[in-house]
JSON list of C-alpha atoms and ligand atoms in Angstrom, two decimals:
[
{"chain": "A", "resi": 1, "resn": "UNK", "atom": "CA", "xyz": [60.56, 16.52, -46.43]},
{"chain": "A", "resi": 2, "resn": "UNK", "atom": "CA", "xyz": [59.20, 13.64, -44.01]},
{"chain": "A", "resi": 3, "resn": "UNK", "atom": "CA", "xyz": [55.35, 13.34, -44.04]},
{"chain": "A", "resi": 4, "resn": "UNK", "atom": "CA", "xyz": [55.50, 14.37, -40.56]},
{"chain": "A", "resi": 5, "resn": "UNK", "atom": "CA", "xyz": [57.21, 17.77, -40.86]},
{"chain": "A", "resi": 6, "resn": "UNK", "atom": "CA", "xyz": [54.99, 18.39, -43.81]},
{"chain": "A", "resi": 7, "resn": "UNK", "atom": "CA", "xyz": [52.17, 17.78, -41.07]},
{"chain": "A", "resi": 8, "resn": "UNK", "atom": "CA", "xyz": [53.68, 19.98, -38.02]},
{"chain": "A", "resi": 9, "resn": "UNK", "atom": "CA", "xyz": [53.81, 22.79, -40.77]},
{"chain": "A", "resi": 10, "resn": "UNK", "atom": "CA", "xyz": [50.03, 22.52, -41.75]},
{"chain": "A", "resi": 11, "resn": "UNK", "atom": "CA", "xyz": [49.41, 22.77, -38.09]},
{"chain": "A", "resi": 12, "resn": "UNK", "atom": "CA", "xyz": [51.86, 25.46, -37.15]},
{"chain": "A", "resi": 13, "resn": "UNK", "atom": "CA", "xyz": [50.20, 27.68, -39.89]},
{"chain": "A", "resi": 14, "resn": "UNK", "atom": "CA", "xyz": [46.80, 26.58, -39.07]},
{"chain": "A", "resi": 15, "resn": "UNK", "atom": "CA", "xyz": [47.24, 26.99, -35.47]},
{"chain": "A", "resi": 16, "resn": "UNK", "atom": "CA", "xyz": [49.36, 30.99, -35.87]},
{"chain": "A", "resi": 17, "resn": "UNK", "atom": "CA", "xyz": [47.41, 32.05, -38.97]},
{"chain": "A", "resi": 18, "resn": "UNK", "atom": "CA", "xyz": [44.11, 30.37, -39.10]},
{"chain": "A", "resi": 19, "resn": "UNK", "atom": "CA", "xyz": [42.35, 29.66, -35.93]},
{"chain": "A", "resi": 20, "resn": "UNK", "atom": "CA", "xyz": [38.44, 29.56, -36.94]},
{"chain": "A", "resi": 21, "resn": "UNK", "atom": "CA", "xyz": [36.19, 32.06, -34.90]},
{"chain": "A", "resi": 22, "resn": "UNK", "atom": "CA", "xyz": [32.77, 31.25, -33.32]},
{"chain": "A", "resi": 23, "resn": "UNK", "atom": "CA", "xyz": [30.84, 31.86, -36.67]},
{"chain": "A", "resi": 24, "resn": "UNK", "atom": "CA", "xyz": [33.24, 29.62, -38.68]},
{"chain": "A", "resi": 25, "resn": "UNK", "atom": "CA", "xyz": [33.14, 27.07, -35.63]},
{"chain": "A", "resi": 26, "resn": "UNK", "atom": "CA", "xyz": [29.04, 27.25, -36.06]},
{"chain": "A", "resi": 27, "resn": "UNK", "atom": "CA", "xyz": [28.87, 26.93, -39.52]},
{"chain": "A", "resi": 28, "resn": "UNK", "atom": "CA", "xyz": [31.12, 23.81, -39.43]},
{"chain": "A", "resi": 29, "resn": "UNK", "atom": "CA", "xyz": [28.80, 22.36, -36.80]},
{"chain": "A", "resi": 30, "resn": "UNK", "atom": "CA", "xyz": [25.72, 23.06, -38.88]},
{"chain": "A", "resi": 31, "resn": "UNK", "atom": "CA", "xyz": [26.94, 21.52, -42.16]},
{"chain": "A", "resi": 32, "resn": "UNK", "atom": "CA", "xyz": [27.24, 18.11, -39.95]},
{"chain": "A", "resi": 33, "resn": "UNK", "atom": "CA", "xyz": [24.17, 18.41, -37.70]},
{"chain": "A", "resi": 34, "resn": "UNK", "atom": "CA", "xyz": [21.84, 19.33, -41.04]},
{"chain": "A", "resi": 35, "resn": "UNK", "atom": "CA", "xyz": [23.83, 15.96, -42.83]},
{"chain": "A", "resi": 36, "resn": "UNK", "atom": "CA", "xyz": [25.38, 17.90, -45.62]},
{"chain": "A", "resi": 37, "resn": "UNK", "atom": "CA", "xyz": [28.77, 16.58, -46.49]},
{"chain": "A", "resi": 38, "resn": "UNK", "atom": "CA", "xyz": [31.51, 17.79, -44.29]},
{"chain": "A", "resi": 39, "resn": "UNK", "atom": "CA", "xyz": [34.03, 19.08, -47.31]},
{"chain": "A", "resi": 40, "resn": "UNK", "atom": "CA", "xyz": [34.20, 22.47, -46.35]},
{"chain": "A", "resi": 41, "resn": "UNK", "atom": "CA", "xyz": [38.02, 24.11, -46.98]},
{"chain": "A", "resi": 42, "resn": "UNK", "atom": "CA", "xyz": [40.20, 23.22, -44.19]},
{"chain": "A", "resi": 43, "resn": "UNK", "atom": "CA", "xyz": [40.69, 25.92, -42.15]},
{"chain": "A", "resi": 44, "resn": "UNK", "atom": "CA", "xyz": [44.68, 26.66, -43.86]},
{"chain": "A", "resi": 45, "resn": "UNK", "atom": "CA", "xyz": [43.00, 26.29, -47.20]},
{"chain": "A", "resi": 46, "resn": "UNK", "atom": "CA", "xyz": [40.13, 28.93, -46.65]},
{"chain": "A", "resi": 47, "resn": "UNK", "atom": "CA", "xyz": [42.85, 31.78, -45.04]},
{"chain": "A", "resi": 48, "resn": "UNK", "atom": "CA", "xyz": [44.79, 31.03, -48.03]},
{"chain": "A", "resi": 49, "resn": "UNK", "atom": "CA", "xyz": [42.14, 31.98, -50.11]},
{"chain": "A", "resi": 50, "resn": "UNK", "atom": "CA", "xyz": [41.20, 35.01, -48.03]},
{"chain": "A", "resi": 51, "resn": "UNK", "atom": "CA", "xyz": [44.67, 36.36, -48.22]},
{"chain": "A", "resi": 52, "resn": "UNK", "atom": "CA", "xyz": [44.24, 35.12, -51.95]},
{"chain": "A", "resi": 53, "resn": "UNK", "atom": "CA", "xyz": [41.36, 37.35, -52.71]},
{"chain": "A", "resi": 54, "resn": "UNK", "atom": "CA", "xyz": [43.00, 40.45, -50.53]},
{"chain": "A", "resi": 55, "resn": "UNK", "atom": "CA", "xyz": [46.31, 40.27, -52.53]},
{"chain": "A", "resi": 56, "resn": "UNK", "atom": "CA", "xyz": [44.50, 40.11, -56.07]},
{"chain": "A", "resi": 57, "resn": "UNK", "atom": "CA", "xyz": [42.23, 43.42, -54.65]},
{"chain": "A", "resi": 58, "resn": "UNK", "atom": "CA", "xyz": [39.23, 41.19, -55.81]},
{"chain": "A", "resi": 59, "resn": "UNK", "atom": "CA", "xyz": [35.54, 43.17, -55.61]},
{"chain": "A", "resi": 60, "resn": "UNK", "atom": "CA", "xyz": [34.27, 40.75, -57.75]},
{"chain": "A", "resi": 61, "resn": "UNK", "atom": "CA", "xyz": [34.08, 37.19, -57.36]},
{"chain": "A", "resi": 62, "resn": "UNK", "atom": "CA", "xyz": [32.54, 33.95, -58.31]},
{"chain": "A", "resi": 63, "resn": "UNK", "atom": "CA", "xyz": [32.16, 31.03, -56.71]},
{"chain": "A", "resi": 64, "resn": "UNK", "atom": "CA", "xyz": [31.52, 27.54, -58.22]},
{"chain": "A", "resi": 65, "resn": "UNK", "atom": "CA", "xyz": [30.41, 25.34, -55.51]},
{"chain": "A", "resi": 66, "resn": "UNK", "atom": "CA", "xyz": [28.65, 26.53, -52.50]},
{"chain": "A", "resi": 67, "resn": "UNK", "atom": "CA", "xyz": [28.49, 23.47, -50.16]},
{"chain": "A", "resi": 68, "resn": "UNK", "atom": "CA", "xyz": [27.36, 25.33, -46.64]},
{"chain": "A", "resi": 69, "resn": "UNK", "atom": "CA", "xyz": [28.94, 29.10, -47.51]},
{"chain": "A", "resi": 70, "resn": "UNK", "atom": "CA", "xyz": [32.57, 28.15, -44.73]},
{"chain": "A", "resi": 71, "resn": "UNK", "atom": "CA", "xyz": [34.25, 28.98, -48.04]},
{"chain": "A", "resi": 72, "resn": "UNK", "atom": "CA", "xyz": [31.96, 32.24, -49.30]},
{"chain": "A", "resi": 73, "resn": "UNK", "atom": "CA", "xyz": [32.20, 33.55, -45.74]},
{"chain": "A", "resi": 74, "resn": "UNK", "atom": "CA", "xyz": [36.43, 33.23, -46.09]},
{"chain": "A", "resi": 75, "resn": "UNK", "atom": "CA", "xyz": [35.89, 35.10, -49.72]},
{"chain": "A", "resi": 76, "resn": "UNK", "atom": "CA", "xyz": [33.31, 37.33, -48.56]},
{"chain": "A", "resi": 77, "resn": "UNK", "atom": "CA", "xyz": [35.34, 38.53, -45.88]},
{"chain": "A", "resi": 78, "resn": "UNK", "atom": "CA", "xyz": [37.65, 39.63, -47.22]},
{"chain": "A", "resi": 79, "resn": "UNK", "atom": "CA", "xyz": [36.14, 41.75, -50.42]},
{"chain": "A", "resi": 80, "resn": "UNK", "atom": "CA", "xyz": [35.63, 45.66, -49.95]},
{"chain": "A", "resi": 81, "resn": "UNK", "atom": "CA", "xyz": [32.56, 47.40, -48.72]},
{"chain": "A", "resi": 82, "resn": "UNK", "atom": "CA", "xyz": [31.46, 47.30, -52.13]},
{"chain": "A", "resi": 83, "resn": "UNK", "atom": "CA", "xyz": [32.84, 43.81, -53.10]},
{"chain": "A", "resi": 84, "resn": "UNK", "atom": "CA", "xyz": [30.23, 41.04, -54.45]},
{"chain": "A", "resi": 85, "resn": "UNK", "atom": "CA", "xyz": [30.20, 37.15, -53.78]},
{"chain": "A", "resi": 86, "resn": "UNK", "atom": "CA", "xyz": [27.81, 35.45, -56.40]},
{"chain": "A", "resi": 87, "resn": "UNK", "atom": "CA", "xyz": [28.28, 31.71, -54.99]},
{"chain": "A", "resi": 88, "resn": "UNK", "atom": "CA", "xyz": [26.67, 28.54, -57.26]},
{"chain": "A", "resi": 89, "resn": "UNK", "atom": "CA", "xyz": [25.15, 25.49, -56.06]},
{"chain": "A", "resi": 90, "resn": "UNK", "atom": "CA", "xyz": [23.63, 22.69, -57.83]},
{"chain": "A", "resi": 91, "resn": "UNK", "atom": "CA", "xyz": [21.67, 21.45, -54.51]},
{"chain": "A", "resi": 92, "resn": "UNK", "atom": "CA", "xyz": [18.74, 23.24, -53.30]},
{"chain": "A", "resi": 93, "resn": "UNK", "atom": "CA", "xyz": [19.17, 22.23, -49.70]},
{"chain": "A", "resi": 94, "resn": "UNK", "atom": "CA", "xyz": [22.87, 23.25, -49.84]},
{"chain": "A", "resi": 95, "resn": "UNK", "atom": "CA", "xyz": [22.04, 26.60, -51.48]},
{"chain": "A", "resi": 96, "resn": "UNK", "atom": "CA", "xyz": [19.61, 26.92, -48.69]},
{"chain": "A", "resi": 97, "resn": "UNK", "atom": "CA", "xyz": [21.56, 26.26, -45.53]},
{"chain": "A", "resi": 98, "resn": "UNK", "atom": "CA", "xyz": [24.01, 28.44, -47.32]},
{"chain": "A", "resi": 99, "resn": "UNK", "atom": "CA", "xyz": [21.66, 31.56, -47.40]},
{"chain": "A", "resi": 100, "resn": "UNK", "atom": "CA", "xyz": [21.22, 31.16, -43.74]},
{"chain": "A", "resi": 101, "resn": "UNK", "atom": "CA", "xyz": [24.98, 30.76, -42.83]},
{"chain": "A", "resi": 102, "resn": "UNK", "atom": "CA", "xyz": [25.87, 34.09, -45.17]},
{"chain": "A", "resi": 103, "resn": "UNK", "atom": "CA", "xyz": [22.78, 35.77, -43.36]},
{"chain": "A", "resi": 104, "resn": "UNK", "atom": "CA", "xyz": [24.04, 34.25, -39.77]},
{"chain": "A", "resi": 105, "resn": "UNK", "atom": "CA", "xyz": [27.83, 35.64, -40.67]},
{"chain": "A", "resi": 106, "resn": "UNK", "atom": "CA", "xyz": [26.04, 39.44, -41.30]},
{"chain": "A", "resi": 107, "resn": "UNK", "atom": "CA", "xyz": [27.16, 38.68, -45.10]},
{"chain": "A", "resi": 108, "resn": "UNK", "atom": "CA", "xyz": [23.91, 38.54, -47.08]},
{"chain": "A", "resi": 109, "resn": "UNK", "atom": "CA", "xyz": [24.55, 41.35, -48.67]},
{"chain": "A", "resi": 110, "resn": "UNK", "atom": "CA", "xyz": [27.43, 40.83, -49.82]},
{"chain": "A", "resi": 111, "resn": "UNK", "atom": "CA", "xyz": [26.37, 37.20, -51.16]},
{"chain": "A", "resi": 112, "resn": "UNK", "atom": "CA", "xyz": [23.99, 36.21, -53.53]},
{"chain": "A", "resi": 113, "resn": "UNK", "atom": "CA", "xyz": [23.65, 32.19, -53.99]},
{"chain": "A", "resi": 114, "resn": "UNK", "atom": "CA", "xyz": [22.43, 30.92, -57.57]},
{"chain": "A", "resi": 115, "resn": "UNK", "atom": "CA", "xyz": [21.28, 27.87, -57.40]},
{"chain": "A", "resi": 116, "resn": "UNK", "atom": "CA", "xyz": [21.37, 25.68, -60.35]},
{"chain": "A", "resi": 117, "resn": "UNK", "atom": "CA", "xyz": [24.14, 23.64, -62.00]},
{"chain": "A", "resi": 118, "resn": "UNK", "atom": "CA", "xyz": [27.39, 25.91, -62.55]},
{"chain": "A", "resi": 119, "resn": "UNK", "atom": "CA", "xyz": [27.20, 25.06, -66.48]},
{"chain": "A", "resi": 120, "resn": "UNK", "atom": "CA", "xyz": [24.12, 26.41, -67.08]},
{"chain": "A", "resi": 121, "resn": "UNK", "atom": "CA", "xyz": [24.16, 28.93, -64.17]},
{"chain": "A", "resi": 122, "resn": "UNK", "atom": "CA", "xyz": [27.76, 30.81, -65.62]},
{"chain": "A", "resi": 123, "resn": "UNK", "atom": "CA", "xyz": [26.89, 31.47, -69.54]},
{"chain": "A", "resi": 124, "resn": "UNK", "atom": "CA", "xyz": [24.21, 33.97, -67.60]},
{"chain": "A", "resi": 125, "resn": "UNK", "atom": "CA", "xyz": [26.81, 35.74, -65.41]},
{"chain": "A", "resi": 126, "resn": "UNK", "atom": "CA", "xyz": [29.06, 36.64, -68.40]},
{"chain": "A", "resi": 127, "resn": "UNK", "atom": "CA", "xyz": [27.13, 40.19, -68.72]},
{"chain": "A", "resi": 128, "resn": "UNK", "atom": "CA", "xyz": [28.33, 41.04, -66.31]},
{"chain": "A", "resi": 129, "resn": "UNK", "atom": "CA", "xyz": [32.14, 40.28, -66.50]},
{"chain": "A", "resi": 130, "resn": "UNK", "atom": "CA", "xyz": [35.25, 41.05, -66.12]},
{"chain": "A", "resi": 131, "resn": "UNK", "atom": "CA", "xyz": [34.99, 39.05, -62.67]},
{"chain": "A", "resi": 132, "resn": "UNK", "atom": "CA", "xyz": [38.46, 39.39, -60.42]},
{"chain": "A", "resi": 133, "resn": "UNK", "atom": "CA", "xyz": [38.06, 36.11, -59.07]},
{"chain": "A", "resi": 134, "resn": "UNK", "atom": "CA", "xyz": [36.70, 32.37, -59.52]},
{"chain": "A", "resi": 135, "resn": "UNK", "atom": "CA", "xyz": [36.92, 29.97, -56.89]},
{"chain": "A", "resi": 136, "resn": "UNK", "atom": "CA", "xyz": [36.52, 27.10, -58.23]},
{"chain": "A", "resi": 137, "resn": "UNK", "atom": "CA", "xyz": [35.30, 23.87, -55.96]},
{"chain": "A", "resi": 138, "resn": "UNK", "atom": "CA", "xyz": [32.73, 21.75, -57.36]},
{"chain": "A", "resi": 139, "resn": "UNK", "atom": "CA", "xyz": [32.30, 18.29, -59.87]},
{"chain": "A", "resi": 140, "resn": "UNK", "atom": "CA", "xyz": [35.77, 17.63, -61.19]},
{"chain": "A", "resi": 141, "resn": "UNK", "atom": "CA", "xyz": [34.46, 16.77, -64.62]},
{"chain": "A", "resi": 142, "resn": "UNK", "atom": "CA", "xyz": [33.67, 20.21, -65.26]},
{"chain": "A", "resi": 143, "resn": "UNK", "atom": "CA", "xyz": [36.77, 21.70, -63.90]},
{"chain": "A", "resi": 144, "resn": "UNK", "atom": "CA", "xyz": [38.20, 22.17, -67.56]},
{"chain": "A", "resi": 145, "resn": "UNK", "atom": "CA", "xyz": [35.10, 24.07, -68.71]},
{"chain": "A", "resi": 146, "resn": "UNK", "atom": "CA", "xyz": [35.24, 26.15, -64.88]},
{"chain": "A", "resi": 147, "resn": "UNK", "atom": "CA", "xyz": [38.88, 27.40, -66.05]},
{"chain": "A", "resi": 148, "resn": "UNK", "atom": "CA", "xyz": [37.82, 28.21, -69.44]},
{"chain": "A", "resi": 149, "resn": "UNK", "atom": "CA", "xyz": [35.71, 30.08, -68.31]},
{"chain": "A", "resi": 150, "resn": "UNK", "atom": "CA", "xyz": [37.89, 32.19, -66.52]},
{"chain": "A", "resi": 151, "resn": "UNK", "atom": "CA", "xyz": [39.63, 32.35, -69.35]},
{"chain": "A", "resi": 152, "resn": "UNK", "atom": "CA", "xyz": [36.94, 34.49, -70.84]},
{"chain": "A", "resi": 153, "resn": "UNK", "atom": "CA", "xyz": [35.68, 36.16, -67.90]},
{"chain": "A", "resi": 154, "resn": "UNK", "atom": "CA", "xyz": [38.36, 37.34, -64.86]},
{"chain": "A", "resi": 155, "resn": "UNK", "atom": "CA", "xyz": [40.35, 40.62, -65.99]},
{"chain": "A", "resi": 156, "resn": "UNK", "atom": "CA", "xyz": [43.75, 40.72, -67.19]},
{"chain": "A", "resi": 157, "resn": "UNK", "atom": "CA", "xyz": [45.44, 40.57, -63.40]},
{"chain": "A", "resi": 158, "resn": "UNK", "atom": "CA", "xyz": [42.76, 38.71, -61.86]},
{"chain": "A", "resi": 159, "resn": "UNK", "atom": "CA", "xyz": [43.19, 35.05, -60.45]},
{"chain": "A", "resi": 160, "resn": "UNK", "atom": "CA", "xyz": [41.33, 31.91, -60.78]},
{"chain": "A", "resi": 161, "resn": "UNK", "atom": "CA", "xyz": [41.59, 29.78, -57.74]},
{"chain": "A", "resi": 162, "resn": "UNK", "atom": "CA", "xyz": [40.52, 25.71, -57.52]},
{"chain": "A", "resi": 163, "resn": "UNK", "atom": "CA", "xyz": [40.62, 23.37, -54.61]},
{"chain": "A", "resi": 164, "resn": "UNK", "atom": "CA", "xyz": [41.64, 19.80, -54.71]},
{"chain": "A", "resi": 165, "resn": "UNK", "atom": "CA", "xyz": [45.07, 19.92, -57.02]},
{"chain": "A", "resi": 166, "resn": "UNK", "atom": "CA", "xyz": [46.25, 16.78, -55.31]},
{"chain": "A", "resi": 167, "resn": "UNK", "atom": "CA", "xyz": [42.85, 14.76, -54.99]},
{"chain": "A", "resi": 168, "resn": "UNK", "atom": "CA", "xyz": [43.81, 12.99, -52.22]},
{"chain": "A", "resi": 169, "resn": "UNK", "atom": "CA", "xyz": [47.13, 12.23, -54.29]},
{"chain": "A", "resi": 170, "resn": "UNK", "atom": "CA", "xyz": [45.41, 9.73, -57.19]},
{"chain": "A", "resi": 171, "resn": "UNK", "atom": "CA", "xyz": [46.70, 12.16, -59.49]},
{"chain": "A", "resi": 172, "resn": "UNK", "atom": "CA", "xyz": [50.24, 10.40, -59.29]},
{"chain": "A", "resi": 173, "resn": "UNK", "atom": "CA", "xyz": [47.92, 7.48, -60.05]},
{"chain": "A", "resi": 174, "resn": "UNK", "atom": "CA", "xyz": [44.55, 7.92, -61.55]},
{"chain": "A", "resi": 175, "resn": "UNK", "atom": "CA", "xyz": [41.70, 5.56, -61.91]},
{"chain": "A", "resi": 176, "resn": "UNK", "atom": "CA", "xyz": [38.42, 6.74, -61.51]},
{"chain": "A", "resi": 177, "resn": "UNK", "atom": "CA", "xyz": [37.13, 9.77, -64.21]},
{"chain": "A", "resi": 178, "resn": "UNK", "atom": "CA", "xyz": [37.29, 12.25, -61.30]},
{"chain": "A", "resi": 179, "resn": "UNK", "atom": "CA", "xyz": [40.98, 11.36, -61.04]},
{"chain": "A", "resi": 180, "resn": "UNK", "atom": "CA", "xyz": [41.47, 11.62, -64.55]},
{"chain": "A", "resi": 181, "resn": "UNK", "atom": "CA", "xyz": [39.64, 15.05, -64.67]},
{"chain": "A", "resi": 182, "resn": "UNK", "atom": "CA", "xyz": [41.88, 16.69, -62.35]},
{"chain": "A", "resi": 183, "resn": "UNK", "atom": "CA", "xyz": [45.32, 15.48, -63.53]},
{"chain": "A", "resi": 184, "resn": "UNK", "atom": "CA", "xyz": [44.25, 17.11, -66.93]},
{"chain": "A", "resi": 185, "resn": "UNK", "atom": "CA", "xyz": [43.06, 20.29, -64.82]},
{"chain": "A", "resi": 186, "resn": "UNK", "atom": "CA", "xyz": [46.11, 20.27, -63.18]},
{"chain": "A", "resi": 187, "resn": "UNK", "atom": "CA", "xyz": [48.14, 20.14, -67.19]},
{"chain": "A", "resi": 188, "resn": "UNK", "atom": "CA", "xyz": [45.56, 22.74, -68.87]},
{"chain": "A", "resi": 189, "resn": "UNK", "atom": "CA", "xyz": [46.27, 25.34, -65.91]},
{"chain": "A", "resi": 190, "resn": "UNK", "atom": "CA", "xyz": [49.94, 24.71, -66.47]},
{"chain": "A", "resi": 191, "resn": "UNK", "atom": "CA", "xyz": [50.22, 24.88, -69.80]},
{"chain": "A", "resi": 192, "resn": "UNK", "atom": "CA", "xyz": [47.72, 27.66, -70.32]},
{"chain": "A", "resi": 193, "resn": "UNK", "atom": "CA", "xyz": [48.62, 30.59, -72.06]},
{"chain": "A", "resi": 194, "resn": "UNK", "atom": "CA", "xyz": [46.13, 33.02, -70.37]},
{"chain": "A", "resi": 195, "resn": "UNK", "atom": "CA", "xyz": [47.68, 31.97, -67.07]},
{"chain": "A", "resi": 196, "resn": "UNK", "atom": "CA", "xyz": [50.44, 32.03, -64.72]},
{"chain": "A", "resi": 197, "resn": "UNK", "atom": "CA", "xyz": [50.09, 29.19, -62.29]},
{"chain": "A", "resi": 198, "resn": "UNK", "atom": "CA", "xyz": [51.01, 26.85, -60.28]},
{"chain": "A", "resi": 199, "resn": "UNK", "atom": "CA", "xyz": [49.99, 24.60, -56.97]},
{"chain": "A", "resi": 200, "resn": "UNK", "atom": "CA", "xyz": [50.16, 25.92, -53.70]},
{"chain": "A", "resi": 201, "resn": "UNK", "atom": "CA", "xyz": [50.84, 22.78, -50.93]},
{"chain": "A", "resi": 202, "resn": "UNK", "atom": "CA", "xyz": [48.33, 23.54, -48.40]},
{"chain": "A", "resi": 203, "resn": "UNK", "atom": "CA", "xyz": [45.31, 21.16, -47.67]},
{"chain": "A", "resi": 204, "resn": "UNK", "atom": "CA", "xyz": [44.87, 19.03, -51.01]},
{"chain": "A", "resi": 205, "resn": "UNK", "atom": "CA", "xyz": [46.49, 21.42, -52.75]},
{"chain": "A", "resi": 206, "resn": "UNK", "atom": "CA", "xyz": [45.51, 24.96, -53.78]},
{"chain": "A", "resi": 207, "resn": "UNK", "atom": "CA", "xyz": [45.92, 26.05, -57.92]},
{"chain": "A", "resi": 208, "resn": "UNK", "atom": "CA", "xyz": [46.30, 29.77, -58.27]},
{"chain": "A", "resi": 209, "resn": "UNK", "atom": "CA", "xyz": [46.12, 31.06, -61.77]},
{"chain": "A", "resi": 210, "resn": "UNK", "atom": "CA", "xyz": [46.79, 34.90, -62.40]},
{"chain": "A", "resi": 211, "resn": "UNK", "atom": "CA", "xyz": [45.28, 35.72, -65.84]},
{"chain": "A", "resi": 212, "resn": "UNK", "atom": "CA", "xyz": [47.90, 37.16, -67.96]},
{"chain": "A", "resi": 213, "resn": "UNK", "atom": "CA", "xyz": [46.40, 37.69, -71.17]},
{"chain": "B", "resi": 1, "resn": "SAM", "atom": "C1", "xyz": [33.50, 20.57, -51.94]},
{"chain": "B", "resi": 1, "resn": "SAM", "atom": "S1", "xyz": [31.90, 21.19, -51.83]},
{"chain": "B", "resi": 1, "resn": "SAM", "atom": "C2", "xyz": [32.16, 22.94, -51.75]},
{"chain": "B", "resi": 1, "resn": "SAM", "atom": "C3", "xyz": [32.74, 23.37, -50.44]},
{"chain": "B", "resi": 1, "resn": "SAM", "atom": "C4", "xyz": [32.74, 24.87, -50.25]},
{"chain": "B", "resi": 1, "resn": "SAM", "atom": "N1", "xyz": [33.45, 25.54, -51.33]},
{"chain": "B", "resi": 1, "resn": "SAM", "atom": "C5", "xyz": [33.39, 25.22, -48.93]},
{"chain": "B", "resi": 1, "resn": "SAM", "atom": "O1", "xyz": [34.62, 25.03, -48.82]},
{"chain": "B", "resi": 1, "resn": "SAM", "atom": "O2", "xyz": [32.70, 25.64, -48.01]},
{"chain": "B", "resi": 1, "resn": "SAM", "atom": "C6", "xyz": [31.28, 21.00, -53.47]},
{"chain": "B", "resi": 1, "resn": "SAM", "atom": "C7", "xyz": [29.90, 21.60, -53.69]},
{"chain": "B", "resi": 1, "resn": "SAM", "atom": "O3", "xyz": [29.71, 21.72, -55.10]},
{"chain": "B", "resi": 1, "resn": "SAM", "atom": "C8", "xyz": [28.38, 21.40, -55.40]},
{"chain": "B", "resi": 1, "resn": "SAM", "atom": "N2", "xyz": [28.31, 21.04, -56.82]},
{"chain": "B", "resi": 1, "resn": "SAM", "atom": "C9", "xyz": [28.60, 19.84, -57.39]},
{"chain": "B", "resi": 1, "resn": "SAM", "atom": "N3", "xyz": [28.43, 19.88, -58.70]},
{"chain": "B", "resi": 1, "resn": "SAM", "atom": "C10", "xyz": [28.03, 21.16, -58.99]},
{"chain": "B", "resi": 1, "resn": "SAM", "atom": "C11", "xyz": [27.69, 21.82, -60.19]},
{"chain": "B", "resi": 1, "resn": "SAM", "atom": "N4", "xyz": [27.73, 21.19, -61.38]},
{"chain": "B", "resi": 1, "resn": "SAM", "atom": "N5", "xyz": [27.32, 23.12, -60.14]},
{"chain": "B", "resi": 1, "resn": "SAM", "atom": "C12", "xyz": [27.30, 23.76, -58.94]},
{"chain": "B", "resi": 1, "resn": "SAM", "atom": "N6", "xyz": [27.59, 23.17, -57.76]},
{"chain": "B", "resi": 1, "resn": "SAM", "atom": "C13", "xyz": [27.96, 21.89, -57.79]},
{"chain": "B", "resi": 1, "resn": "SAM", "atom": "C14", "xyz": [28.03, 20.29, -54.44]},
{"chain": "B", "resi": 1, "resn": "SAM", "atom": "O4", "xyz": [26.65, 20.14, -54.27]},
{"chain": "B", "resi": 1, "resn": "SAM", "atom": "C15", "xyz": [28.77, 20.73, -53.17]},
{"chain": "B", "resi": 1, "resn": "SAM", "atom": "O5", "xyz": [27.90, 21.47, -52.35]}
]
């Protein structure tokens, strides 16, 4: 497939499926304007993971990196009356413009943000497992331990979801530790036996693991 027919599909789906609405189209603006990093989802990777979360019939899902909440308003949109987003963030000001987004979206309660760093933030959420989902979109070095976790915590059915697959494409040819860490992401999900996975080409590449076992 030429590079440019790859690129008229992203933007026929984005375009038919996932047009952003005027509190999506905010919260994008914030996130610059308030100088947080602007590495939201694209717009074709956050519908994916709202249809995602629909088709797995997730109530219960976990988020590991909260950035400005584009991607916890996708998830939380999608969950039942009763569903339940607990989002983590290792940045204080992130988990805080975050709050105000989910509150801004008529979300907050449906969302609780724990801030903290996800490896010391998740041992504490296992009480209250089985989750049904785990979106999974923060420091690459701890993607490994992320999916482990899910492992242990997401019920037999549900699906653990992580951003970035491709990384830009340096896993074809990795250097930095980053690089490294998601090539052997990429091989654990793969090969895991708890899973049934694989890479979905939208964005930089979407892995979707449905826990098996
Ligand atoms: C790519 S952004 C998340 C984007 C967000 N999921 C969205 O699409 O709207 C990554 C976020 O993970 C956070 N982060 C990085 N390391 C973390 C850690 N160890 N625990 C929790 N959050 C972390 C960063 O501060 C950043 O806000």
């Amino acid at each position: 497939m030429s590079q440019s027919l790859s690129q008229r599909y992203q933007t026929y789906i984005g375009e038919l499926f996932a047009p952003e609405d005027a509190t999506l189209r905010y919260v994008r603006r914030q996130t610059a304007a308030r100088g947080l990093p602007q590495i939201s989802l694209e717009a074709n990777e956050a519908k994916l993971l709202q249809v995602l979360v629909r088709l797995s019939g997730a109530a219960r899902v976990v988020e590991v990196g909260t950035l400005a909440g584009y991607s916890g308003i996708c998830i939380a949109r999608a969950l039942p009356d009763d569903g339940q987003l607990t989002t983590i963030e290792v940045s204080s000001v992130h988990a805080e413009v975050a709050r105000a987004h989910f509150q801004y979206a008529g979300l907050a309660d449906k969302v609780t943000v724990l801030q903290g760093a996800a490896a010391q933030v998740l041992p504490k959420l296992a009480a209250d497992a089985p989750f049904d989902l785990m979106f999974i979109d923060a420091d690459k070095g701890n993607y490994h331990n992320y999916l482990a976790w899910a492992a242990e915590h997401l019920r037999v059915g549900g699906a653990v979801v992580a951003d970035n697959a491709f990384w830009g494409g340096a896993i074809f040819d990795p250097k930095t530790d980053d690089d490294h860490a998601m090539v052997a992401f990429n091989r654990m999900l793969a090969e895991h036996p708890r899973f049934n996975s694989t890479i979905i080409q939208v964005g930089d590449g979407i892995a979707v693991g449905v826990k098996t076992g």
